[in-house]
PDB file of C-alpha atoms in Angstrom:
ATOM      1  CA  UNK A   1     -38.446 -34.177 -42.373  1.00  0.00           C
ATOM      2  CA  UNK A   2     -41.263 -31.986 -43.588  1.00  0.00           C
ATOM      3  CA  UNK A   3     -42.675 -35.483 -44.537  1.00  0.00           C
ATOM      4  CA  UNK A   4     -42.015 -36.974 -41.202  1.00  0.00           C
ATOM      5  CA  UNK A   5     -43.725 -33.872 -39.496  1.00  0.00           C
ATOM      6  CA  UNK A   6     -46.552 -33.974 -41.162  1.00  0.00           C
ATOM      7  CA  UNK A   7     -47.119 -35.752 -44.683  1.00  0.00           C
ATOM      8  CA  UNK A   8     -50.328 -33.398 -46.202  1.00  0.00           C
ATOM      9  CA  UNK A   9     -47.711 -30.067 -45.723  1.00  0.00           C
ATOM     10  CA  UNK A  10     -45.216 -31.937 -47.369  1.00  0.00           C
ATOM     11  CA  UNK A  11     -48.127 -32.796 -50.401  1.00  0.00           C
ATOM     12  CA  UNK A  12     -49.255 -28.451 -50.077  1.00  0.00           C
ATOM     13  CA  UNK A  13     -45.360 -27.369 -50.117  1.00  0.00           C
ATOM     14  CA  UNK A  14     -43.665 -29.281 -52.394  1.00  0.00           C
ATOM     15  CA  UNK A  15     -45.564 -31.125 -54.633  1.00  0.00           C
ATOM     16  CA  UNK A  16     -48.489 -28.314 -54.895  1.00  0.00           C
ATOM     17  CA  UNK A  17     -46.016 -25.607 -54.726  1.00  0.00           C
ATOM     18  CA  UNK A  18     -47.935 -23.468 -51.551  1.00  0.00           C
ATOM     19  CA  UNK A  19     -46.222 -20.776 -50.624  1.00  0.00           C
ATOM     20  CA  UNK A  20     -45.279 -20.735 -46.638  1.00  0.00           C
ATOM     21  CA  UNK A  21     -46.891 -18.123 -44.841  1.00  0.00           C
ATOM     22  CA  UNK A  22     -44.118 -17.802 -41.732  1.00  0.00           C
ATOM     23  CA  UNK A  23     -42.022 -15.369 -42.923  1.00  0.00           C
ATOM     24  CA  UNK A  24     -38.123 -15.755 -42.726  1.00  0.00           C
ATOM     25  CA  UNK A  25     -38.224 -19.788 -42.712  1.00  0.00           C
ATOM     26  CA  UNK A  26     -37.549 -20.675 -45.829  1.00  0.00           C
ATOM     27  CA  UNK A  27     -36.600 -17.862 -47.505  1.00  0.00           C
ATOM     28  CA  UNK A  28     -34.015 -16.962 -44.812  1.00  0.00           C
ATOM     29  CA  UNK A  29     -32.740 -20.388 -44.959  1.00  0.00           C
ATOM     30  CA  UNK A  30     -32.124 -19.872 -48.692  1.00  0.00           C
ATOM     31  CA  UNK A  31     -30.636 -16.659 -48.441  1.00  0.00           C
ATOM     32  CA  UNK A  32     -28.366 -17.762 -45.603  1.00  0.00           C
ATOM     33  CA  UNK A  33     -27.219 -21.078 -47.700  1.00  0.00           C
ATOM     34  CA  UNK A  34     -26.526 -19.216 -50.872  1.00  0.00           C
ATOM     35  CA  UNK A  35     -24.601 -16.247 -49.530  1.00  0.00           C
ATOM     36  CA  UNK A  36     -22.332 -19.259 -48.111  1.00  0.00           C
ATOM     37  CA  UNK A  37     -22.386 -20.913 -51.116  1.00  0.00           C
ATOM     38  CA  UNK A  38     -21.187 -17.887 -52.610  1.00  0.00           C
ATOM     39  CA  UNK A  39     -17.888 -17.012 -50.024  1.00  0.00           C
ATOM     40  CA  UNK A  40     -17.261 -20.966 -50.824  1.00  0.00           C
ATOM     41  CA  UNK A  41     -16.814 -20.594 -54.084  1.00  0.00           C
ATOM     42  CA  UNK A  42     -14.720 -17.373 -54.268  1.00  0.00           C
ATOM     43  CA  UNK A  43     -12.357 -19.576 -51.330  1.00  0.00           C
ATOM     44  CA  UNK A  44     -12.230 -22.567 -54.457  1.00  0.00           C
ATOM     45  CA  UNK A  45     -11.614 -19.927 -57.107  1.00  0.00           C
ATOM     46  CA  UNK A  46      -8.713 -18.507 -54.645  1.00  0.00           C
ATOM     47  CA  UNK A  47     -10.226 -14.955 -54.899  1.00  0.00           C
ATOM     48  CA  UNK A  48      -9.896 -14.602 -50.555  1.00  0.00           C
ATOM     49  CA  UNK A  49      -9.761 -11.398 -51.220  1.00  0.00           C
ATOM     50  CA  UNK A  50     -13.093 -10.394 -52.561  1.00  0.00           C
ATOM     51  CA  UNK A  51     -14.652 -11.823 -49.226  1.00  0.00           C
ATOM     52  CA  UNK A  52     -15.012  -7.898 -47.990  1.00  0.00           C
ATOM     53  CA  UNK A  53     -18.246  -6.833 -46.220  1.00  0.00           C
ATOM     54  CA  UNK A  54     -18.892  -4.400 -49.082  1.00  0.00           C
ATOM     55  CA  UNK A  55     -18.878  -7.755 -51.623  1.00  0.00           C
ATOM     56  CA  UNK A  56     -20.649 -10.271 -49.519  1.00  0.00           C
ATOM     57  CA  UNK A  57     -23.611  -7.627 -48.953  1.00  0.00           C
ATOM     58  CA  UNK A  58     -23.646  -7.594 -52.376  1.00  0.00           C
ATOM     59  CA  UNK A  59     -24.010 -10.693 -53.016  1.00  0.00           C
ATOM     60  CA  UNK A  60     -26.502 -11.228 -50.265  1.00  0.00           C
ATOM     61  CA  UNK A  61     -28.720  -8.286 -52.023  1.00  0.00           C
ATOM     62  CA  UNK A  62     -28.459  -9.924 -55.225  1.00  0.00           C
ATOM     63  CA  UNK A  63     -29.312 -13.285 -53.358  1.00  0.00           C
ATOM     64  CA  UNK A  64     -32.091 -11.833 -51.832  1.00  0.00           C
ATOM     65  CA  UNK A  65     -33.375 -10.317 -54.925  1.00  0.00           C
ATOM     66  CA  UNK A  66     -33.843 -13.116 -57.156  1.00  0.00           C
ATOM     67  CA  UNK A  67     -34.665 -15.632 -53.734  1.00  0.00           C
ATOM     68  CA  UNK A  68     -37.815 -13.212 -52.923  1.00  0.00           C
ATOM     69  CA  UNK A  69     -38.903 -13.182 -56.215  1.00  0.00           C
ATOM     70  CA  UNK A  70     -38.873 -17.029 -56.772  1.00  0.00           C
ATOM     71  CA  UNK A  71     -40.654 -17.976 -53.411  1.00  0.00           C
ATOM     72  CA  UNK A  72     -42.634 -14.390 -53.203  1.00  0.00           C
ATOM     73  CA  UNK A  73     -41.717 -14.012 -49.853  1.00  0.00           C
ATOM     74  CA  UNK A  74     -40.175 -11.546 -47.689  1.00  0.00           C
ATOM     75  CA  UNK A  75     -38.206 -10.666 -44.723  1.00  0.00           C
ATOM     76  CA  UNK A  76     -38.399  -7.894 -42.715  1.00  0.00           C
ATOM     77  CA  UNK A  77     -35.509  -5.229 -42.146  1.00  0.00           C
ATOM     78  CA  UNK A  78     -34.182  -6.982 -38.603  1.00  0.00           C
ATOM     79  CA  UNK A  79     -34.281 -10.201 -40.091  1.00  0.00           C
ATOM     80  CA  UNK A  80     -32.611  -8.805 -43.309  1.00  0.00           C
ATOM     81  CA  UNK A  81     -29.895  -7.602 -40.903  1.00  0.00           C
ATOM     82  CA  UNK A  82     -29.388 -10.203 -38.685  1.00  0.00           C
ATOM     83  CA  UNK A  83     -29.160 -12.877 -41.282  1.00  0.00           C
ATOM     84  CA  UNK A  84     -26.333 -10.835 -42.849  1.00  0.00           C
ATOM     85  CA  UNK A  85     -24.647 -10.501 -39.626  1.00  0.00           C
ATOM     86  CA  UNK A  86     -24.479 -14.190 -38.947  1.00  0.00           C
ATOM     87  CA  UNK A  87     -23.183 -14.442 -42.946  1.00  0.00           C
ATOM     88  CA  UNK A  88     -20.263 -11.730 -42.200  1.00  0.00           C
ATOM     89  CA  UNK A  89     -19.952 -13.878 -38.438  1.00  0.00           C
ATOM     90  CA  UNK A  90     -19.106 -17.031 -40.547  1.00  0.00           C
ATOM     91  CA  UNK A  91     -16.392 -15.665 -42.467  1.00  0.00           C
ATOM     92  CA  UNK A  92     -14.520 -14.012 -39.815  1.00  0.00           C
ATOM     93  CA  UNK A  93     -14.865 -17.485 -37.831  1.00  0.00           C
ATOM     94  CA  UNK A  94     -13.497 -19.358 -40.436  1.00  0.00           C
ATOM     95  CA  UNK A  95     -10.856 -16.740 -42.279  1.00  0.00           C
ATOM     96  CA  UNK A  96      -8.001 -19.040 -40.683  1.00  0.00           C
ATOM     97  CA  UNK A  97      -9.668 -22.221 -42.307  1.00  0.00           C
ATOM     98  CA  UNK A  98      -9.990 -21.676 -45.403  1.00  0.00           C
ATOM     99  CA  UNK A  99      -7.344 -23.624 -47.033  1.00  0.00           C
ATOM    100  CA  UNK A 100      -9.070 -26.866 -45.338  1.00  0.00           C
ATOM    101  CA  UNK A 101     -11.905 -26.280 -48.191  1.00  0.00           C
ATOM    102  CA  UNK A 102     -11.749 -29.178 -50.268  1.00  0.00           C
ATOM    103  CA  UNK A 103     -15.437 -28.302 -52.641  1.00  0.00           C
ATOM    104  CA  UNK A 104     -18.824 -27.232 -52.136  1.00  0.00           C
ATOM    105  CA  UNK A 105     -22.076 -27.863 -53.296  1.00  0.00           C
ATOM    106  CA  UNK A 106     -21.024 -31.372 -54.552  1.00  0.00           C
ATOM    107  CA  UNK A 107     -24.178 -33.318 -55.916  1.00  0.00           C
ATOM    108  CA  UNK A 108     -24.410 -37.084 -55.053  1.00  0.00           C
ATOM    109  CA  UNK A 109     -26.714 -39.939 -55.665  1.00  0.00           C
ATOM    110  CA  UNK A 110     -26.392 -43.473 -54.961  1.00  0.00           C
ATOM    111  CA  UNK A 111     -28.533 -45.940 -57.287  1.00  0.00           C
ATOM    112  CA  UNK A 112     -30.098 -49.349 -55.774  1.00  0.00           C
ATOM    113  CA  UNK A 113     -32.406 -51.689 -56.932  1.00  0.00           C
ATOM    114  CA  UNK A 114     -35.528 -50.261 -55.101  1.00  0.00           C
ATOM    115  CA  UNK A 115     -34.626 -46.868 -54.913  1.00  0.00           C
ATOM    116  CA  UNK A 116     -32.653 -43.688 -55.610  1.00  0.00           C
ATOM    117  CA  UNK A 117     -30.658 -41.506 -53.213  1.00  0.00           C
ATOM    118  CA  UNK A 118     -30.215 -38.113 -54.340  1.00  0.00           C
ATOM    119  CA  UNK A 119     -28.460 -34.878 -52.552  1.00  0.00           C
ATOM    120  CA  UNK A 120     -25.653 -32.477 -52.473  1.00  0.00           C
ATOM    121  CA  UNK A 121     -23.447 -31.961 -49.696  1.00  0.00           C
ATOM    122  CA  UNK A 122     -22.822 -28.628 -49.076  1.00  0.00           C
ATOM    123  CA  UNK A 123     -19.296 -28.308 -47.790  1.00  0.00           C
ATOM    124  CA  UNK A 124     -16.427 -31.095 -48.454  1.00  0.00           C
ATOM    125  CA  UNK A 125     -13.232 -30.026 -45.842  1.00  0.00           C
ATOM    126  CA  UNK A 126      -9.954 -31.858 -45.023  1.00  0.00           C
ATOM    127  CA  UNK A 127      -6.546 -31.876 -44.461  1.00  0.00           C
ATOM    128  CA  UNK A 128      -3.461 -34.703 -43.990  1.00  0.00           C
ATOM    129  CA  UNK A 129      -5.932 -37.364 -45.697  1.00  0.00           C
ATOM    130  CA  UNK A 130      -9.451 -36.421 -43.906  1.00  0.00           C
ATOM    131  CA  UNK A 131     -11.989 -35.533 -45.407  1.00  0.00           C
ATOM    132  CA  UNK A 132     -15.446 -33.738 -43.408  1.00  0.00           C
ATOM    133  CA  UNK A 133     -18.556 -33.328 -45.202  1.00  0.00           C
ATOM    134  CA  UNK A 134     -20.410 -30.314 -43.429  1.00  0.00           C
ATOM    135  CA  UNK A 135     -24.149 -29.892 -44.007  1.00  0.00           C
ATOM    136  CA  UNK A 136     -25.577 -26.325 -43.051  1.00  0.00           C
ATOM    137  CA  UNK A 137     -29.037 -26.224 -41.523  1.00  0.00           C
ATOM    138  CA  UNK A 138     -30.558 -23.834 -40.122  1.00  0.00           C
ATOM    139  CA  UNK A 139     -33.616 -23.590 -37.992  1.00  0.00           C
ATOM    140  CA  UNK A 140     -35.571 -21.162 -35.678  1.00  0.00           C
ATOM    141  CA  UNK A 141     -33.662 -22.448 -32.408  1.00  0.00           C
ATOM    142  CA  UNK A 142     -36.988 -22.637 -30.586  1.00  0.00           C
ATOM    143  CA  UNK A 143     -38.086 -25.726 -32.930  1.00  0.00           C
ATOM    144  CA  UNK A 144     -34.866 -27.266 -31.883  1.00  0.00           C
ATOM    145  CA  UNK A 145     -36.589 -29.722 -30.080  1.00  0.00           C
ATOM    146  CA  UNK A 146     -35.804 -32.950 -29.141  1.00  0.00           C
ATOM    147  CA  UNK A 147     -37.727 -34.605 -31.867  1.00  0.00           C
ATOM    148  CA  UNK A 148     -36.742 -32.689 -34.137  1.00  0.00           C
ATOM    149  CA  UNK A 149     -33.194 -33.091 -33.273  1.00  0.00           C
ATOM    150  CA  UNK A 150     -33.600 -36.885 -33.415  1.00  0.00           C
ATOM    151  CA  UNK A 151     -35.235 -36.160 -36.975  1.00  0.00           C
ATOM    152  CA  UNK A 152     -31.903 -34.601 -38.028  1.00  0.00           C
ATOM    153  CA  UNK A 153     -30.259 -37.504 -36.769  1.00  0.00           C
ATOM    154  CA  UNK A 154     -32.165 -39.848 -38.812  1.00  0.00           C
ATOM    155  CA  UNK A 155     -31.977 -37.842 -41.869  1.00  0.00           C
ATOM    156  CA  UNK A 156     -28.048 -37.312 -41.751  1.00  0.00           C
ATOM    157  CA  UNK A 157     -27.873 -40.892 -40.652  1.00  0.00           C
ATOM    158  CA  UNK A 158     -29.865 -42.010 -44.270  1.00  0.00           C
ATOM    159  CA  UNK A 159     -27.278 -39.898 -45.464  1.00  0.00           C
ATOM    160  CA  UNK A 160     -23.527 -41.116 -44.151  1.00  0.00           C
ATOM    161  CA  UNK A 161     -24.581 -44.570 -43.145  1.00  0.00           C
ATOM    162  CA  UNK A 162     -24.305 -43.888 -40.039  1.00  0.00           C
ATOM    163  CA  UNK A 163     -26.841 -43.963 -36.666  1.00  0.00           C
ATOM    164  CA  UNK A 164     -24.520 -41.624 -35.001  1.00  0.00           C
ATOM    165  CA  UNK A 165     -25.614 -37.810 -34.797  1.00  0.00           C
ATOM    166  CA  UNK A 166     -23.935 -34.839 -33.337  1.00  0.00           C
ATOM    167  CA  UNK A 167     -25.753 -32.171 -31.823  1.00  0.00           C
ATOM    168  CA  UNK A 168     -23.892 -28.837 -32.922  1.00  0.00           C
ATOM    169  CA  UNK A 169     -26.520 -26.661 -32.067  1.00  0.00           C
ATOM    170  CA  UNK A 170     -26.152 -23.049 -30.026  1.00  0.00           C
ATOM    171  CA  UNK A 171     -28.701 -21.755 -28.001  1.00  0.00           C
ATOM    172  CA  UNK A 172     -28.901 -18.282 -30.030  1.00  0.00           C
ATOM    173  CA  UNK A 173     -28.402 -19.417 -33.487  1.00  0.00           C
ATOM    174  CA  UNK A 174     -27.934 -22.266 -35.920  1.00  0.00           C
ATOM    175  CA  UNK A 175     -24.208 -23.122 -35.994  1.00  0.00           C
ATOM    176  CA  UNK A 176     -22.784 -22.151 -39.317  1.00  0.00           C
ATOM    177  CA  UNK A 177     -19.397 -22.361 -37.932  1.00  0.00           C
TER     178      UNK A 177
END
């Protein structure tokens, strides 16, 4: 997408290894991913019980730590705290569903002639022979536009085949279920 948007960023971010200077984008992004990553993984190692507030702060410090120093970037207080808040939101929104977790952070790739398709889908779900693969994105909601949106769809299409493209977004915040 960052590609699609505009192809010289894409060169300065990723390939050059510029650091972004919006704060909260990327980093927050991270921070939000891995803290779910984390509650994921204590779900898969059946340790439920360890998803406290006092234990996913923890690991969202720790997250935070080593995230901040890798990018050397920042967030601010309110941003710390909301960020958190939408973390702790996702585990009481999903405390009834967590025996529908089937893995997380699976990596994929699918070789072809011409080219090489490589990924890692977040969140693998199911239950009486589904399966859902669940990809968490998050964006500032006012860049939710309709381009954008249609980017998604394009990029999740590449990914499951697929030209169809759901828009799960809230007006308030990215929906991390």
């Amino acid at each position: 997408m960052l590609y699609e948007n505009c192809p010289l960023q894409y060169k300065f971010y990723k390939e050059l290894e510029f650091v972004e200077v919006r704060t909260g984008g990327v980093l927050g992004g991270s921070l939000l991913h891995q803290t779910i990553e984390d509650i994921h993984k204590a779900v898969l190692r059946n340790e439920i019980h360890t998803l406290t507030d006092d234990n996913i702060a923890g690991w969202y410090d720790t997250n935070y730590a080593l995230l901040s120093k890798q990018q050397r970037a920042y967030l601010h207080e309110g941003q710390l705290r909301s960020l958190l808040q939408q973390i702790l939101r996702y585990r009481d929104r999903n405390s009834d569903r967590w025996h529908l977790i089937k893995e997380a952070e699976v990596d994929v790739s699918l070789v072809k002639d011409d080219y090489i398709l490589k990924g890692s889908i977040d969140l693998i779900e199911g239950e009486n022979g589904t399966v859902e693969i669940i990809d968490f994105l998050s964006l500032a909601t006012n860049r939710t536009s309709t381009q954008t949106m249609r980017s998604l769809g394009r990029c999740l299409s590449s990914t499951a085949g697929s030209s169809k493209f759901t828009d799960i977004w809230s007006k308030n915040e990215p929906d991390i279920r």
